[in-house]
CSV table of C-alpha atoms and ligand atoms in Angstrom, one decimal:
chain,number,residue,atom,x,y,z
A,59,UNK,CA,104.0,88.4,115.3
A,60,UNK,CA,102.2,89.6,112.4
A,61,UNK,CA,98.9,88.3,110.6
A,62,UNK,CA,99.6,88.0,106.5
A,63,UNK,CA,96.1,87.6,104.6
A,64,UNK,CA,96.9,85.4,101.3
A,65,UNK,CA,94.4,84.0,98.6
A,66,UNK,CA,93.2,80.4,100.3
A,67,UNK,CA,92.8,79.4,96.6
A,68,UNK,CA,93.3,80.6,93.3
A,69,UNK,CA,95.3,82.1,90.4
A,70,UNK,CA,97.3,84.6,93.2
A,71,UNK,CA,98.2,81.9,95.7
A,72,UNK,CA,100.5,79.2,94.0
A,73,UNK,CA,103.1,82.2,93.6
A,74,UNK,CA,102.3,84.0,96.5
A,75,UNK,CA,103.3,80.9,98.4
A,76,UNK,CA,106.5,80.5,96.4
A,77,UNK,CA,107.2,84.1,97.5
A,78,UNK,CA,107.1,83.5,100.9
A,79,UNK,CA,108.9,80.0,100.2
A,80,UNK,CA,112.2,82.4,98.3
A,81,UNK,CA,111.9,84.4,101.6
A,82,UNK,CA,112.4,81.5,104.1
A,83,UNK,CA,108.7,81.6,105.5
A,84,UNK,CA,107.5,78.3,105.5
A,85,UNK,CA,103.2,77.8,105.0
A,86,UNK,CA,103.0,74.1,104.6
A,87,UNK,CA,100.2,74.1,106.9
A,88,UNK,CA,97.1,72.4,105.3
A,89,UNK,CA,94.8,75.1,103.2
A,90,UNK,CA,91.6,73.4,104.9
A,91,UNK,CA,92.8,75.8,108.1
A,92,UNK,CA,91.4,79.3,108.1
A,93,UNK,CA,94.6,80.6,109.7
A,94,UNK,CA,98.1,78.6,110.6
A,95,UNK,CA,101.3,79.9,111.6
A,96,UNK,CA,104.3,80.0,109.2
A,97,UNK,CA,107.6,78.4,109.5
A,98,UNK,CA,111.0,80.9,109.5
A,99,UNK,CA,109.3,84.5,110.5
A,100,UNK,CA,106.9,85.2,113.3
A,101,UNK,CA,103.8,85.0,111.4
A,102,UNK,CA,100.2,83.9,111.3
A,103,UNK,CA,98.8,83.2,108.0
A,104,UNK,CA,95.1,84.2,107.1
A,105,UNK,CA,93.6,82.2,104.0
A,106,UNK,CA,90.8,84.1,102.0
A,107,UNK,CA,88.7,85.0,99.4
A,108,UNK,CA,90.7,87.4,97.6
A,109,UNK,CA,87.8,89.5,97.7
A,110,UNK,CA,87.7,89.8,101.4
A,111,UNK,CA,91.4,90.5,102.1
A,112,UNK,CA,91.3,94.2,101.4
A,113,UNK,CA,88.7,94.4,103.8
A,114,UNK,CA,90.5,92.8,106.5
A,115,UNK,CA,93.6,94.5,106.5
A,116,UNK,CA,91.6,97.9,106.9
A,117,UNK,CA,90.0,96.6,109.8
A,118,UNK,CA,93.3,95.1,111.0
A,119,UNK,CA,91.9,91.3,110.8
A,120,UNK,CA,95.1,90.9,109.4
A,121,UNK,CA,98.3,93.1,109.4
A,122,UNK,CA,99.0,92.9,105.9
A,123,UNK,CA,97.8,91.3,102.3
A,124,UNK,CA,99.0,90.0,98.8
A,125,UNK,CA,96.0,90.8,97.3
A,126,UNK,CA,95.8,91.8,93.0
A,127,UNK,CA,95.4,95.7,93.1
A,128,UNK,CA,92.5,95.1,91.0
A,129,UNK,CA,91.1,94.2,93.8
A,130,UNK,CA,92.2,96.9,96.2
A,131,UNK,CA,90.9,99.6,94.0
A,132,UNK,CA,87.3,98.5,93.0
A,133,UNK,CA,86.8,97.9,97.2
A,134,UNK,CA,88.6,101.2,98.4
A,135,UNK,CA,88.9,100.6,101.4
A,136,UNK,CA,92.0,102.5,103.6
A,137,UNK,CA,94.9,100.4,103.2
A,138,UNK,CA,98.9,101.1,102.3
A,139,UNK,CA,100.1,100.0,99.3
A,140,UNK,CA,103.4,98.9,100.3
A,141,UNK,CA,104.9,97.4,97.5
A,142,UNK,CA,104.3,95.8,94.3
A,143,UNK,CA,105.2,92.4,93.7
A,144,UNK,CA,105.8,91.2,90.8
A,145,UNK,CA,103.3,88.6,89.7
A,146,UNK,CA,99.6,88.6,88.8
A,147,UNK,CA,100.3,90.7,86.2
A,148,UNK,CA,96.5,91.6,84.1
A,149,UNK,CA,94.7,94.7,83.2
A,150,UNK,CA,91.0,95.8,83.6
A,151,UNK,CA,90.2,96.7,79.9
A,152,UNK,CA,87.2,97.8,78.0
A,153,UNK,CA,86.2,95.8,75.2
A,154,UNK,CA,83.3,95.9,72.6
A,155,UNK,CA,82.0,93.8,69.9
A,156,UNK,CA,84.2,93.1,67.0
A,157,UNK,CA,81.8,94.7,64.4
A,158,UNK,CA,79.9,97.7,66.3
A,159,UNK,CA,81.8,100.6,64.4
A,160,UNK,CA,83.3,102.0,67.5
A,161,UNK,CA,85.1,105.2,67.0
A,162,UNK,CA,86.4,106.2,70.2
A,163,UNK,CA,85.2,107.8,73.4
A,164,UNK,CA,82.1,109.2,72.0
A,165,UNK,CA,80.9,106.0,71.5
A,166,UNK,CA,80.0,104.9,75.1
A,167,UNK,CA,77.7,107.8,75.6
A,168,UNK,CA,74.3,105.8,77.0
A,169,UNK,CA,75.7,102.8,76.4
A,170,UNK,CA,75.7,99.5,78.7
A,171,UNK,CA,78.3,98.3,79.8
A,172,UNK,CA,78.5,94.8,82.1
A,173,UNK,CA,81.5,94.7,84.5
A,174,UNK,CA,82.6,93.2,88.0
A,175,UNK,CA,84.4,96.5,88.8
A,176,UNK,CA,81.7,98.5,89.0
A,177,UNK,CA,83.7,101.7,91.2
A,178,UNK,CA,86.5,101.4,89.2
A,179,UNK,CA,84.9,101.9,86.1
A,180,UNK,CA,82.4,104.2,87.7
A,181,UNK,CA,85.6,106.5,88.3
A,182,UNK,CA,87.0,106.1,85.0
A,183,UNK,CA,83.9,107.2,82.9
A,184,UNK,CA,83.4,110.2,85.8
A,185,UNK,CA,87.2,111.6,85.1
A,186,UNK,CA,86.1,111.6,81.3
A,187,UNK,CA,82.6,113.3,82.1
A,188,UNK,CA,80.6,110.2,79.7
A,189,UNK,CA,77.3,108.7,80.9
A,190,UNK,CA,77.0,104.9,81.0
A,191,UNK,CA,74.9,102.5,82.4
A,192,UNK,CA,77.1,100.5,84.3
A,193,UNK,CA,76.0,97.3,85.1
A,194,UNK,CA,77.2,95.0,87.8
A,195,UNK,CA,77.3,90.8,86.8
A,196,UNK,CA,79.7,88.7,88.9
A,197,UNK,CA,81.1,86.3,86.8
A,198,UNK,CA,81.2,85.5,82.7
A,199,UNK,CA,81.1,89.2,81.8
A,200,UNK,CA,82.8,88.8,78.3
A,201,UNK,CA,79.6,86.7,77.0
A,202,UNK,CA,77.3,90.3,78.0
A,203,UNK,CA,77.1,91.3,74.7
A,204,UNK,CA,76.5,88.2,73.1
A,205,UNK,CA,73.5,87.7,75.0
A,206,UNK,CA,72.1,91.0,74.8
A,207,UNK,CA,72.8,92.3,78.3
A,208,UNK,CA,74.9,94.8,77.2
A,209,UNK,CA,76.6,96.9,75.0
A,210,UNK,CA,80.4,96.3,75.6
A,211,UNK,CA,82.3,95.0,78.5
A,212,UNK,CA,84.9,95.7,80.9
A,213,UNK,CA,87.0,93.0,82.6
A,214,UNK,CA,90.1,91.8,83.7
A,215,UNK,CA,92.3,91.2,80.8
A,216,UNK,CA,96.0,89.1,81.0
A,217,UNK,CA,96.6,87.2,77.4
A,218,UNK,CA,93.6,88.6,75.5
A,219,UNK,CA,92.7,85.1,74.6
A,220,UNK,CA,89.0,84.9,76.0
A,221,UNK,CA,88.0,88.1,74.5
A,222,UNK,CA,88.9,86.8,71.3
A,223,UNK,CA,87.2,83.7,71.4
A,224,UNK,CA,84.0,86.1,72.5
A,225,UNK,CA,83.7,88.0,69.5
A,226,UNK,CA,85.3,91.1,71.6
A,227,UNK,CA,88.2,93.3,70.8
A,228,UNK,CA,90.0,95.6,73.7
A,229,UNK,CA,89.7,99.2,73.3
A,230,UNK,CA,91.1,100.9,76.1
A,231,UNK,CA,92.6,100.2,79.3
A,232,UNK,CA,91.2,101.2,82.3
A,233,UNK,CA,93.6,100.1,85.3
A,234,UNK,CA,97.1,98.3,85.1
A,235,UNK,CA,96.9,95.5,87.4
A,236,UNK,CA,99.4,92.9,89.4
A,237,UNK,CA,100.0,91.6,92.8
A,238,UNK,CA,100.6,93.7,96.2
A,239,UNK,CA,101.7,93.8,99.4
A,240,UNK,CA,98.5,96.0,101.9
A,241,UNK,CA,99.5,97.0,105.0
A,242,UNK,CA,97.0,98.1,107.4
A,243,UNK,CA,97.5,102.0,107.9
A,244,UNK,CA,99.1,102.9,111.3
A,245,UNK,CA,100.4,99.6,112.3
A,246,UNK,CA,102.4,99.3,116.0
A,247,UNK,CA,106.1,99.7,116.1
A,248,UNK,CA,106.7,96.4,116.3
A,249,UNK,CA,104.3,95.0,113.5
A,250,UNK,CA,106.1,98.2,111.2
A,251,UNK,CA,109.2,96.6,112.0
A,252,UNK,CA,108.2,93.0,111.1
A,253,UNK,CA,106.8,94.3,107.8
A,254,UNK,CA,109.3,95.9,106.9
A,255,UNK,CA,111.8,92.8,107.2
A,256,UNK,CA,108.9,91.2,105.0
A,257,UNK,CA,109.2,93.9,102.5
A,258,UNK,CA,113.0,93.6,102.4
A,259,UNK,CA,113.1,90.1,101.6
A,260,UNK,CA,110.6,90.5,99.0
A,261,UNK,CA,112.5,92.9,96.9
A,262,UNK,CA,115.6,91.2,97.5
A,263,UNK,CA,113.5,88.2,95.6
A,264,UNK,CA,111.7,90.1,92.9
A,265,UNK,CA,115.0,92.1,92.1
A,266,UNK,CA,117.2,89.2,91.7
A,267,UNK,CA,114.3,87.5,89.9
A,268,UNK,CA,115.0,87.2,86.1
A,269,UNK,CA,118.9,88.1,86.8
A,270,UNK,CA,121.8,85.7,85.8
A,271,UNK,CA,125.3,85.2,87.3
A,272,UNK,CA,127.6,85.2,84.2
A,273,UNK,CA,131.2,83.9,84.4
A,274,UNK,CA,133.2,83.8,81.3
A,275,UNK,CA,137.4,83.6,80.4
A,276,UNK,CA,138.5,87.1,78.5
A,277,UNK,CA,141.9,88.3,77.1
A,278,UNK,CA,143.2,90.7,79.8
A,279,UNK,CA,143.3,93.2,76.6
A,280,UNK,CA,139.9,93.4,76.0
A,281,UNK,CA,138.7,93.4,79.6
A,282,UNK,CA,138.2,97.5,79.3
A,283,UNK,CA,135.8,97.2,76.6
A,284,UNK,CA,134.1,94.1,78.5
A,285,UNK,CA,133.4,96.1,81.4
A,286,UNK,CA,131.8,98.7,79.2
A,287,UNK,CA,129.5,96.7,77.9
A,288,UNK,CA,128.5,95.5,81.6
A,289,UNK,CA,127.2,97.0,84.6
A,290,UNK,CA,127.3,95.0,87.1
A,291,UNK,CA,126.1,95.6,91.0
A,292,UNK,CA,129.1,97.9,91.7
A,293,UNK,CA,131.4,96.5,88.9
A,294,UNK,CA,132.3,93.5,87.2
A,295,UNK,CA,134.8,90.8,89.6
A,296,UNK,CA,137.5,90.3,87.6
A,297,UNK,CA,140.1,87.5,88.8
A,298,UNK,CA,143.3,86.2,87.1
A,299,UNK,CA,143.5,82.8,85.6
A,300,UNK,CA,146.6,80.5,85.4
A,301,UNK,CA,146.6,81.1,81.6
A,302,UNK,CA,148.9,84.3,81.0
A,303,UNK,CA,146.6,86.9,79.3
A,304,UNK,CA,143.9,85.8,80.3
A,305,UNK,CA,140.8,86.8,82.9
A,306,UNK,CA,137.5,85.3,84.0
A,307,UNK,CA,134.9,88.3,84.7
A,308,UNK,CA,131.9,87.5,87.2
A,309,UNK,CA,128.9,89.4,86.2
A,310,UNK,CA,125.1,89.6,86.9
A,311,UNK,CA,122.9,90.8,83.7
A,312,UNK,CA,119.1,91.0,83.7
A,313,UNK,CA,117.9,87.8,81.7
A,314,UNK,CA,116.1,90.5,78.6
A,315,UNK,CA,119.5,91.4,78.1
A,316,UNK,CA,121.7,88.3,78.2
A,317,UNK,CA,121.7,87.1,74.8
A,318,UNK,CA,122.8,90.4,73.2
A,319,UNK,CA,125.7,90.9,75.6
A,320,UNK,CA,126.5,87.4,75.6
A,321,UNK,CA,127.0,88.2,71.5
A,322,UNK,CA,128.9,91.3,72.1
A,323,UNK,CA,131.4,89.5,74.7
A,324,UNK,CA,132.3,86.5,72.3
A,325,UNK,CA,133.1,89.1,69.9
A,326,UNK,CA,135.2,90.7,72.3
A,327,UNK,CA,136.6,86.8,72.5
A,328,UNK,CA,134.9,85.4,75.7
A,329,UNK,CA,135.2,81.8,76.3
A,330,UNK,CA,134.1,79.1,78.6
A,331,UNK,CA,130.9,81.3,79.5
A,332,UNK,CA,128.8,80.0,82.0
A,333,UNK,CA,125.2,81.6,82.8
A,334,UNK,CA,123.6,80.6,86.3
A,335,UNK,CA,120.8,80.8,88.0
A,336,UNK,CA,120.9,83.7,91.0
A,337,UNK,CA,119.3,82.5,93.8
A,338,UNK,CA,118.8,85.8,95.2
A,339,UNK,CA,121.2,89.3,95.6
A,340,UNK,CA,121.0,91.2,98.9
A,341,UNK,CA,122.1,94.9,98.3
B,201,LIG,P1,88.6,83.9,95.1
B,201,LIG,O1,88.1,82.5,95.1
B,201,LIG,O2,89.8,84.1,96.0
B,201,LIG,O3,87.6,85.0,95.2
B,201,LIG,P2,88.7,84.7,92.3
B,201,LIG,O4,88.1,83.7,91.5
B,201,LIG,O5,88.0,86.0,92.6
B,201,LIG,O6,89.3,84.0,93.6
B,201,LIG,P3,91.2,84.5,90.7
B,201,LIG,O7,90.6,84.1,89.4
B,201,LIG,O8,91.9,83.4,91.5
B,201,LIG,O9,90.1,85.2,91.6
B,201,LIG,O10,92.2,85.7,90.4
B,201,LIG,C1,92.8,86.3,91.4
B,201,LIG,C2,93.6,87.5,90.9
B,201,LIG,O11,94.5,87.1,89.9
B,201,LIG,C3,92.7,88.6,90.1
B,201,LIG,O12,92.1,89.4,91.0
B,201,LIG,C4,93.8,89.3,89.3
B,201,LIG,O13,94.5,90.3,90.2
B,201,LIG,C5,94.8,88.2,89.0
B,201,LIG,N1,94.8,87.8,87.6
B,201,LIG,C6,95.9,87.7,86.8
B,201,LIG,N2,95.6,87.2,85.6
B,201,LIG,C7,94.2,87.1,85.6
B,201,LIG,C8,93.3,86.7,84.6
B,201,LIG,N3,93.7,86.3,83.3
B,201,LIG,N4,92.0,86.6,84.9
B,201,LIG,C9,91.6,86.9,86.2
B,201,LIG,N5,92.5,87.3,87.1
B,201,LIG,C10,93.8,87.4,86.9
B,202,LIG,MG1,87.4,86.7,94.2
């Protein structure tokens, strides 16, 4: 049995849950719980303050997290990152007034800039040996400047829509930011080996996420130039049809990619092409 930490409420857990849901580990349990076991895998889930789950897994509270590694970085404490997954996709970005003339990385020497990732930032500004004030507010950083209590800003960043709307433009990026799996360090054999499992189901998920199963009826004489076109897993199923002639190909292509193939292979004269969801694809 192993203890999963998971945002109790939030922007990280609606998809976090859905995770777990694509890898057959049931948490309907009522959020009003502190901890509840899941359905489908021996484990006990732990519902927190993002904040705190970091924490927890490097005291071994929990065995493991889905925390965003924004979080994981400004906290430092020991944990393993064991995988990214996928989701809760943002940046921690620096970002000034619209009009302040900034030139570049001379411009934050003495400056003040407001931030909830104090260590983070700290580091960053160390690396490139420039002195700022740094200081600490927990919540509505991006109105700082506006109200005089600083200089510029640094905060976490996904459409760039706030800082807009703030008078603020983004200048630099300070740390690339999405979900991940924590694992506390030097776990038992047996908790390894449940996490593992975890971890393979996971990628299984976020691999076959944004793929499609293709089918599609092709002239036998232009199946060579169809399977160039396609990689498949291994390569492309091909089986014959009734039709003399003809073939119907079985594909998987990454969704960023469809519509262009999809082109090509009607030029090639595809027919009857069908594009389905993939539930999931187990290498
Ligand atoms: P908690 O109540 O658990 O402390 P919170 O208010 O600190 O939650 P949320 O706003 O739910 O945190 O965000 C959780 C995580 O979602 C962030 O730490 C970050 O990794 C990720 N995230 C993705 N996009 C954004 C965004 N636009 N703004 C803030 N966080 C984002
Ligand atoms: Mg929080």
């Amino acid at each position: 049995m192993i203890r999963l930490a998971i945002q109790a409420k939030g922007r990280l857990n609606e998809e976090t849950t859905a995770l777990l849901a694509d890898a057959g580990i049931a948490v309907t349990a009522g959020k009003r719980k502190l901890v509840a076991r899941a359905g489908g895998f021996p484990m006990e889930v732990l519902y927190l303050r993002d904040d705190d789950i970091p924490q927890a897994v490097a005291m071994g509270v929990a065995d493991a997290g889905i925390v965003g590694w924004n979080e994981v970085a400004e906290r430092g404490y020991d944990v393993e990152r064991a995988m990214n997954l996928g989701f809760g996709a943002c940046r921690l970005s620096l970002a000034v007034p619209r009009d302040c003339g900034y030139t570049g990385d001379e411009w934050w020497q003495g400056r003040r800039v407001a931030t909830s990732y104090p260590n983070v930032l700290g580091r960053y500004f160390g690396e490139r040996g420039i002195d700022v004030e740094i200081h600490e507010i927990a919540g509505s950083v991006e109105i700082a400047p506006a109200v005089g209590m600083a200089d510029a800003i640094c905060d976490i960043v996904s459409s760039g829509g706030t800082l807009v709307q703030n008078g603020l433009r983004e200048v630099a990026t300070v740390l690339q930011s999405e979900a991940v799996l924590i694992v506390t360090p030097g776990l038992g054999e047996e908790k390894r080996a449940e996490v593992e499992k975890l971890k393979f189901r996971f990628g299984s998920i976020i691999e076959s996420r944004g793929m499609k199963y293709v089918l599609m009826n092709l002239p036998q004489e232009r199946l060579d130039e169809a399977i160039a076109l396609l990689p498949g897993m291994r390569s492309p199923t091909v089986l014959p049809l009734a039709a003399q002639g003809w073939c119907s190909l079985h594909v998987v292509i990454a969704e960023g990619e469809l519509w262009e193939k999809i082109e090509r292979l009607k030029q090639l004269g595809a027919e009857g092409i069908l594009v389905l969801a993939l539930e999931n694809m187990i290498r």
